[in-house]
Coordinates of N, CA and C in Angstrom, one line a residue:
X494 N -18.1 -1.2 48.6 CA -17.8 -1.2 47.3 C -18.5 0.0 46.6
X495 N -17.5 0.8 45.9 CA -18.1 2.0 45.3 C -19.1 1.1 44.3
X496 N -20.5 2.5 43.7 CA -21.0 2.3 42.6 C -21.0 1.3 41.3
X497 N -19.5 2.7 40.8 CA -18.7 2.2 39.7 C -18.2 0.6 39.8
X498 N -17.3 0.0 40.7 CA -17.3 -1.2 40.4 C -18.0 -2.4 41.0
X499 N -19.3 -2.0 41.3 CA -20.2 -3.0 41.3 C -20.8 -3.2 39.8
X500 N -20.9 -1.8 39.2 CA -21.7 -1.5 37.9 C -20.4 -2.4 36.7
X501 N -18.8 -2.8 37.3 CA -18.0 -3.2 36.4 C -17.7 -4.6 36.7
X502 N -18.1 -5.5 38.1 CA -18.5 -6.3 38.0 C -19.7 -7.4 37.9
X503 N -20.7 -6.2 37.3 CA -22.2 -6.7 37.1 C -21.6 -6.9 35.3
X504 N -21.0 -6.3 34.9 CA -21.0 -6.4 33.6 C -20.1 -6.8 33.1
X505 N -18.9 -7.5 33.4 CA -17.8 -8.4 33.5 C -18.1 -9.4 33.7
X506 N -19.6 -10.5 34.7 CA -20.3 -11.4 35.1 C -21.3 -11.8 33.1
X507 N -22.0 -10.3 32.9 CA -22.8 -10.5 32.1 C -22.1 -10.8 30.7
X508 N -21.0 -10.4 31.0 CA -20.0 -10.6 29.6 C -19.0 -11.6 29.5
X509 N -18.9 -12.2 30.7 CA -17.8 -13.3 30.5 C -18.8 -14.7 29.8
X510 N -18.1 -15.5 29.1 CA -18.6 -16.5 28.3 C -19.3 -17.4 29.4
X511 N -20.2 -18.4 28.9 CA -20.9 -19.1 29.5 C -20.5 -20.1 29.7
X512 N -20.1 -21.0 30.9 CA -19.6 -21.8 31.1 C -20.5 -23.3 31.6
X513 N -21.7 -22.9 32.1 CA -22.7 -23.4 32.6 C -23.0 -24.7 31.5
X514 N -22.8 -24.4 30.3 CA -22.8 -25.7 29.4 C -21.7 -26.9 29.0
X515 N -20.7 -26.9 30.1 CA -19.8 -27.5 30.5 C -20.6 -28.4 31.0
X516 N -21.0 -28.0 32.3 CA -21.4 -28.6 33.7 C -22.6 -28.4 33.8
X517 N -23.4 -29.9 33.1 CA -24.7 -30.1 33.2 C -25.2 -30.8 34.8
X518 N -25.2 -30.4 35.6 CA -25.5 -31.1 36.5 C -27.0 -31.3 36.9
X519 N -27.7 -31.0 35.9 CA -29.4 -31.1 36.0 C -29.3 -32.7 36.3
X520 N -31.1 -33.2 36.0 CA -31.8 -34.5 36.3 C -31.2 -34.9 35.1
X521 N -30.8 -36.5 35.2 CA -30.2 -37.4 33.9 C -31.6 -38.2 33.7
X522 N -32.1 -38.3 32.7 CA -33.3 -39.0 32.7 C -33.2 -40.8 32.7
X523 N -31.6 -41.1 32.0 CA -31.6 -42.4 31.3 C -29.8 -42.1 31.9
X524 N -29.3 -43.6 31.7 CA -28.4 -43.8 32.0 C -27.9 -44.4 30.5
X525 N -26.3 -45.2 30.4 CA -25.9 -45.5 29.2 C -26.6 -46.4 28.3
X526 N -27.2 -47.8 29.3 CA -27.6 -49.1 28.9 C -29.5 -48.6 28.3
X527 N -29.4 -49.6 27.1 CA -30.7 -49.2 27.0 C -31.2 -50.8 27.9
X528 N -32.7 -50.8 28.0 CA -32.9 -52.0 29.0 C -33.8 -52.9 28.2
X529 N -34.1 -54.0 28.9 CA -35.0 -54.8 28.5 C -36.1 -55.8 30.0
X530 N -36.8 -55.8 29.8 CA -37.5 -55.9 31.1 C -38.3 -57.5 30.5
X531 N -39.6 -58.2 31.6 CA -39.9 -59.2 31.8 C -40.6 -59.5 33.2
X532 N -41.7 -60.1 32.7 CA -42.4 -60.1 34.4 C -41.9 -61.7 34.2
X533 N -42.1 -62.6 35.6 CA -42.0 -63.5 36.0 C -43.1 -63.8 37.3
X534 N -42.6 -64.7 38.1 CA -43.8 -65.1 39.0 C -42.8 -66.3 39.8
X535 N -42.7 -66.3 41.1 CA -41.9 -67.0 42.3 C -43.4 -68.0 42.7
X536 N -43.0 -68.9 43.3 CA -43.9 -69.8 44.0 C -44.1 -69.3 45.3
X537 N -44.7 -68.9 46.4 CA -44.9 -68.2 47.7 C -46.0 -69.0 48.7
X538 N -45.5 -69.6 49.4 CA -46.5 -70.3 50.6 C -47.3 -69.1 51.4
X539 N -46.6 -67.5 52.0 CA -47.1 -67.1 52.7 C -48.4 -66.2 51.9
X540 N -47.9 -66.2 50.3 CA -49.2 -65.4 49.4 C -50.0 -66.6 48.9
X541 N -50.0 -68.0 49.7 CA -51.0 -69.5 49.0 C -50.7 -69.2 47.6
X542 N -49.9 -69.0 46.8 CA -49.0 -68.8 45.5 C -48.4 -68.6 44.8
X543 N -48.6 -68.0 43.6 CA -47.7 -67.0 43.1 C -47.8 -66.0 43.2
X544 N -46.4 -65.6 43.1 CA -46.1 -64.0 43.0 C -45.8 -63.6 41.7
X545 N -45.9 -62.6 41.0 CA -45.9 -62.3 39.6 C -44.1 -60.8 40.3
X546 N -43.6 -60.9 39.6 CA -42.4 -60.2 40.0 C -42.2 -59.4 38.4
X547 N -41.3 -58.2 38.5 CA -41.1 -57.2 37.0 C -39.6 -56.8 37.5
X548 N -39.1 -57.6 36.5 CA -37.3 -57.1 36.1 C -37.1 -57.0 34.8
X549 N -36.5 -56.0 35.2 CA -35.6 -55.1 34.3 C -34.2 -55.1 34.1
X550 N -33.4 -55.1 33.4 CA -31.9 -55.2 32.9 C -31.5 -54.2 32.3
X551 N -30.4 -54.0 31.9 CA -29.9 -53.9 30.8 C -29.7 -54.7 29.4
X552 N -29.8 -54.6 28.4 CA -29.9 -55.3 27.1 C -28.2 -56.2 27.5
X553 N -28.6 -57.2 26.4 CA -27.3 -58.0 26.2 C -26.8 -58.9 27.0
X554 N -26.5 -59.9 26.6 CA -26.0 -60.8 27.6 C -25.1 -60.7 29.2
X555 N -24.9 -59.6 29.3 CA -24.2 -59.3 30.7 C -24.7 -59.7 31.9
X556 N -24.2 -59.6 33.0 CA -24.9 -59.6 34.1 C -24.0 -58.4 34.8
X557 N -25.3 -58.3 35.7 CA -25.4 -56.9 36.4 C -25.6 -56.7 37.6
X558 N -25.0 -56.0 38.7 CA -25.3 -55.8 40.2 C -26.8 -55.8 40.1
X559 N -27.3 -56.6 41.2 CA -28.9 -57.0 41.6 C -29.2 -55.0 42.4
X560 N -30.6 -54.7 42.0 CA -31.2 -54.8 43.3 C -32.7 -54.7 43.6
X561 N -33.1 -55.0 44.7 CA -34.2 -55.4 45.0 C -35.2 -54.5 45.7
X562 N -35.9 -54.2 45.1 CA -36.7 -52.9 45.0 C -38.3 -53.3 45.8
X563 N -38.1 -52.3 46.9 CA -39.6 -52.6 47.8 C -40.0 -51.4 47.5
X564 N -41.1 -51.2 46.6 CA -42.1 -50.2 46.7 C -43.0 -49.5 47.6
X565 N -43.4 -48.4 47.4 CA -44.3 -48.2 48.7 C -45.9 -48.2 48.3
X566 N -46.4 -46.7 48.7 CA -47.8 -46.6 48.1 C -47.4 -45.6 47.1
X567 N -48.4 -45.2 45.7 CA -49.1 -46.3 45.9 C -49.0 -48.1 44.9
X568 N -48.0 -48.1 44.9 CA -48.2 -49.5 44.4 C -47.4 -49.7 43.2
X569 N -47.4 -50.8 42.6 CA -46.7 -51.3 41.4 C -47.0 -50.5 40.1
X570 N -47.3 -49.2 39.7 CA -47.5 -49.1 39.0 C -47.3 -47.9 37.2
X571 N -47.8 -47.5 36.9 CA -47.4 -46.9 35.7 C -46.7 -45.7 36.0
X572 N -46.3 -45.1 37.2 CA -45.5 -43.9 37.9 C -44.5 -44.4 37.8
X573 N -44.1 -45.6 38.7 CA -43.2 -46.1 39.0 C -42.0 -47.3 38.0
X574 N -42.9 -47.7 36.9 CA -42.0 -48.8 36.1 C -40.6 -47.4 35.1
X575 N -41.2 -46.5 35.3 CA -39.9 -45.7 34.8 C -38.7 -45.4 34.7
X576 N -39.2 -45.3 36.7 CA -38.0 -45.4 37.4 C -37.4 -46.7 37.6
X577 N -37.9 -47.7 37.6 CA -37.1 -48.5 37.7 C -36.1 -48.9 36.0
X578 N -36.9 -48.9 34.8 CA -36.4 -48.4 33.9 C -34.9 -47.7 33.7
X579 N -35.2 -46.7 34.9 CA -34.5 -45.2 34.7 C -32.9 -45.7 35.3
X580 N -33.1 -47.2 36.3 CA -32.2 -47.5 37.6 C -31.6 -48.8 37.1
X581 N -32.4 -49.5 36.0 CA -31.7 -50.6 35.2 C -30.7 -49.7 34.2
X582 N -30.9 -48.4 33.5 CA -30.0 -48.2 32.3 C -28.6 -47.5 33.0
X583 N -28.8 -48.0 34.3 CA -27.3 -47.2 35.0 C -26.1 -48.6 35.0
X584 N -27.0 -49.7 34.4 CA -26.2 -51.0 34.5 C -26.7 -51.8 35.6
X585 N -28.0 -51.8 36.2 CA -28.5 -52.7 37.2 C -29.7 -53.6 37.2
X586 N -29.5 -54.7 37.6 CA -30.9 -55.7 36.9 C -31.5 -55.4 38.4
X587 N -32.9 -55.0 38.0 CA -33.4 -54.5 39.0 C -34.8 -55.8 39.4
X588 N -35.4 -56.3 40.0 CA -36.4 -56.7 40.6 C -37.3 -56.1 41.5
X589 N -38.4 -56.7 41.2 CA -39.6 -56.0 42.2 C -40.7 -56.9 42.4
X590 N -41.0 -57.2 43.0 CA -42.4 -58.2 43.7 C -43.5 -57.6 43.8
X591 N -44.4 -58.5 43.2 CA -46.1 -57.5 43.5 C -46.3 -58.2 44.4
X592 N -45.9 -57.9 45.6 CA -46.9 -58.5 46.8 C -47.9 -57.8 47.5
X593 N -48.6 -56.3 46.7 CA -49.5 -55.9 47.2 C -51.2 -56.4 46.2
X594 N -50.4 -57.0 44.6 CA -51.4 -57.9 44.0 C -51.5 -59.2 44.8
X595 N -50.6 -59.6 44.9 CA -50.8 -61.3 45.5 C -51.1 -61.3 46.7
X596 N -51.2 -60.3 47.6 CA -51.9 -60.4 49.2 C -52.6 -59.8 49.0
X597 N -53.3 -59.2 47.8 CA -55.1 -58.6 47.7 C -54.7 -57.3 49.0
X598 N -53.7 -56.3 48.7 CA -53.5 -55.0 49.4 C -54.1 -53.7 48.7
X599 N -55.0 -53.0 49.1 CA -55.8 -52.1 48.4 C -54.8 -50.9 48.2
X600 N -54.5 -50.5 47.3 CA -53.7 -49.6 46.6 C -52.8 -48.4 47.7
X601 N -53.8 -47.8 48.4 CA -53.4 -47.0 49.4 C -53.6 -47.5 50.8
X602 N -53.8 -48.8 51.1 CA -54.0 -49.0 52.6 C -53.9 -50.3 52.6
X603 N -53.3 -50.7 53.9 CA -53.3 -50.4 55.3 C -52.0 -49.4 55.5
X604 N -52.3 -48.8 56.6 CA -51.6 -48.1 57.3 C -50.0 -49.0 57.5
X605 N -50.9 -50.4 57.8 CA -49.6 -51.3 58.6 C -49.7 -52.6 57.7
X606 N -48.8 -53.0 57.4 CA -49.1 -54.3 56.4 C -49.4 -55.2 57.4
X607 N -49.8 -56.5 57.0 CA -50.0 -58.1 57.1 C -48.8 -58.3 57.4
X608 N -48.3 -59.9 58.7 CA -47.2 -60.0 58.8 C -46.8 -60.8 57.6
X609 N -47.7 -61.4 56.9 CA -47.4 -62.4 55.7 C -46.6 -61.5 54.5
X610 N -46.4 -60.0 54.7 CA -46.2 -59.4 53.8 C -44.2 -59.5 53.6
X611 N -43.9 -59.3 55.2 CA -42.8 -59.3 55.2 C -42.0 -60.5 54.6
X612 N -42.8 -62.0 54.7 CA -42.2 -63.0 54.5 C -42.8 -63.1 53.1
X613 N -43.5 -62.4 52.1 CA -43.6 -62.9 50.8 C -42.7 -61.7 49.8
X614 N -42.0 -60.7 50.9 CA -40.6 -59.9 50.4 C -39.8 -60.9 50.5
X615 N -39.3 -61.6 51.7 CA -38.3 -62.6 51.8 C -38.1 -63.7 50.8
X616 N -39.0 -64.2 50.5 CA -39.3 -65.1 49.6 C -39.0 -64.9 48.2
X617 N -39.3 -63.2 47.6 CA -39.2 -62.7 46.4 C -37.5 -62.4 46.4
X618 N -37.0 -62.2 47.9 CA -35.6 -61.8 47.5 C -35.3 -63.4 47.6
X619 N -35.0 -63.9 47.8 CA -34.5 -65.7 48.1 C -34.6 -66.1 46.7
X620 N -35.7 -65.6 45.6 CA -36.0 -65.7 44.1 C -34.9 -65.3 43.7
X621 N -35.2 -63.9 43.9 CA -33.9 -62.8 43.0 C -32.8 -63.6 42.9
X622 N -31.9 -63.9 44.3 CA -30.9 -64.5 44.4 C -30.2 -65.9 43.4
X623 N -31.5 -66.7 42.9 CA -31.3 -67.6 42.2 C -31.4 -66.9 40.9
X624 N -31.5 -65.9 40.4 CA -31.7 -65.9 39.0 C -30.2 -65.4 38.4
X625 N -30.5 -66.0 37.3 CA -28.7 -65.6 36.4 C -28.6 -64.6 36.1
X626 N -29.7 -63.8 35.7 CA -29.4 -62.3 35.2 C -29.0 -61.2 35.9
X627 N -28.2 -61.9 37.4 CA -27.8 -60.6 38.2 C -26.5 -61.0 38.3
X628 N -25.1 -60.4 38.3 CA -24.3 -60.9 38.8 C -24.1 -61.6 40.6
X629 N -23.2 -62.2 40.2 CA -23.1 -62.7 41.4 C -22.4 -61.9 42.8
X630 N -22.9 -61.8 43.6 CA -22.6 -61.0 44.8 C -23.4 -60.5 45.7
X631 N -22.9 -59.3 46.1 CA -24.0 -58.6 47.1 C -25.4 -57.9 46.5
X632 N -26.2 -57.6 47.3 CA -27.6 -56.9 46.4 C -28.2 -56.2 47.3
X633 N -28.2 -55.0 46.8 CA -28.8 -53.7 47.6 C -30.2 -53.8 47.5
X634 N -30.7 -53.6 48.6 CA -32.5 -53.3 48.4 C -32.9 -52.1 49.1
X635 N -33.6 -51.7 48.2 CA -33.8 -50.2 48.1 C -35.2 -50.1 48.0
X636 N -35.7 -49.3 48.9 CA -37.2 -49.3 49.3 C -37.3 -47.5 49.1
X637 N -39.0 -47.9 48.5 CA -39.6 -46.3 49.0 C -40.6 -46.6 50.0
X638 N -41.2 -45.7 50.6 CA -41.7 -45.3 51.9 C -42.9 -45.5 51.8
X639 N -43.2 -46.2 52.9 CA -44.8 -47.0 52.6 C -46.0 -46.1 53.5
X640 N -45.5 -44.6 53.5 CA -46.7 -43.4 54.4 C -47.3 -43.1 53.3
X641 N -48.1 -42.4 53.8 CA -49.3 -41.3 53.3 C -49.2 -40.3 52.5

């Protein structure tokens, strides 16, 4: 390409209108529903008790596709209630189980959980399933990554 029409489509680019505000495809921070959240607590033989559990909805009397949220490290906390937040206002009653409070799991470690850990997930989802505030059906469970 000659010069000239690089120099006439460098400035046909810089002059044509901006379309880019059409098509926001950045990070959506919030979805449509605003939410309303609630801790609760499951009865658990393999944690010798309760389990203290945090769901989130959408406001309003609806019910909503479940899902059931396995955290990783480090843990249940003020990073993380956002996003779950951020996954209820898309229209989803979301649950989560502290089973790294109720099995006394130190924030960043073990490497490898307890086998009791996997059966006091089971237990927290066997909860979920009974509660009203999810619709009824299937329920996705959606984990983050329990490395380093």
């Amino acid at each position: 390409m000659r010069p000239t029409a690089w120099l006439a489509l460098a400035l046909a680019l810089l002059l044509a209108p901006a379309r880019a505000a059409e098509f926001d495809y950045g990070p959506q921070p919030f979805g449509p529903h605003r939410t309303t959240e609630r801790w609760g607590a499951y009865e658990s033989p393999a944690a010798d008790g309760k389990v203290r559990y945090f769901l989130v909805r959408p406001e309003g009397a609806g019910r909503y596709p479940g899902v059931y949220y396995v955290y990783g490290r480090p843990g249940l906390d003020h990073r993380l209630l956002p996003e779950l937040r951020r996954l209820a206002s898309y229209g989803f009653t979301v649950y989560v189980a502290h089973f790294q409070e109720a099995l006394l799991i130190p924030i960043l470690l073990p490497a490898n959980d307890r086998p009791e850990t996997l059966q006091v997930q089971i237990e927290g989802f066997e909860d979920f399933l009974k509660l009203e505030e999810r619709a009824p059906g299937k329920v996705c469970v959606f984990s983050t990554v329990r490395g380093g």
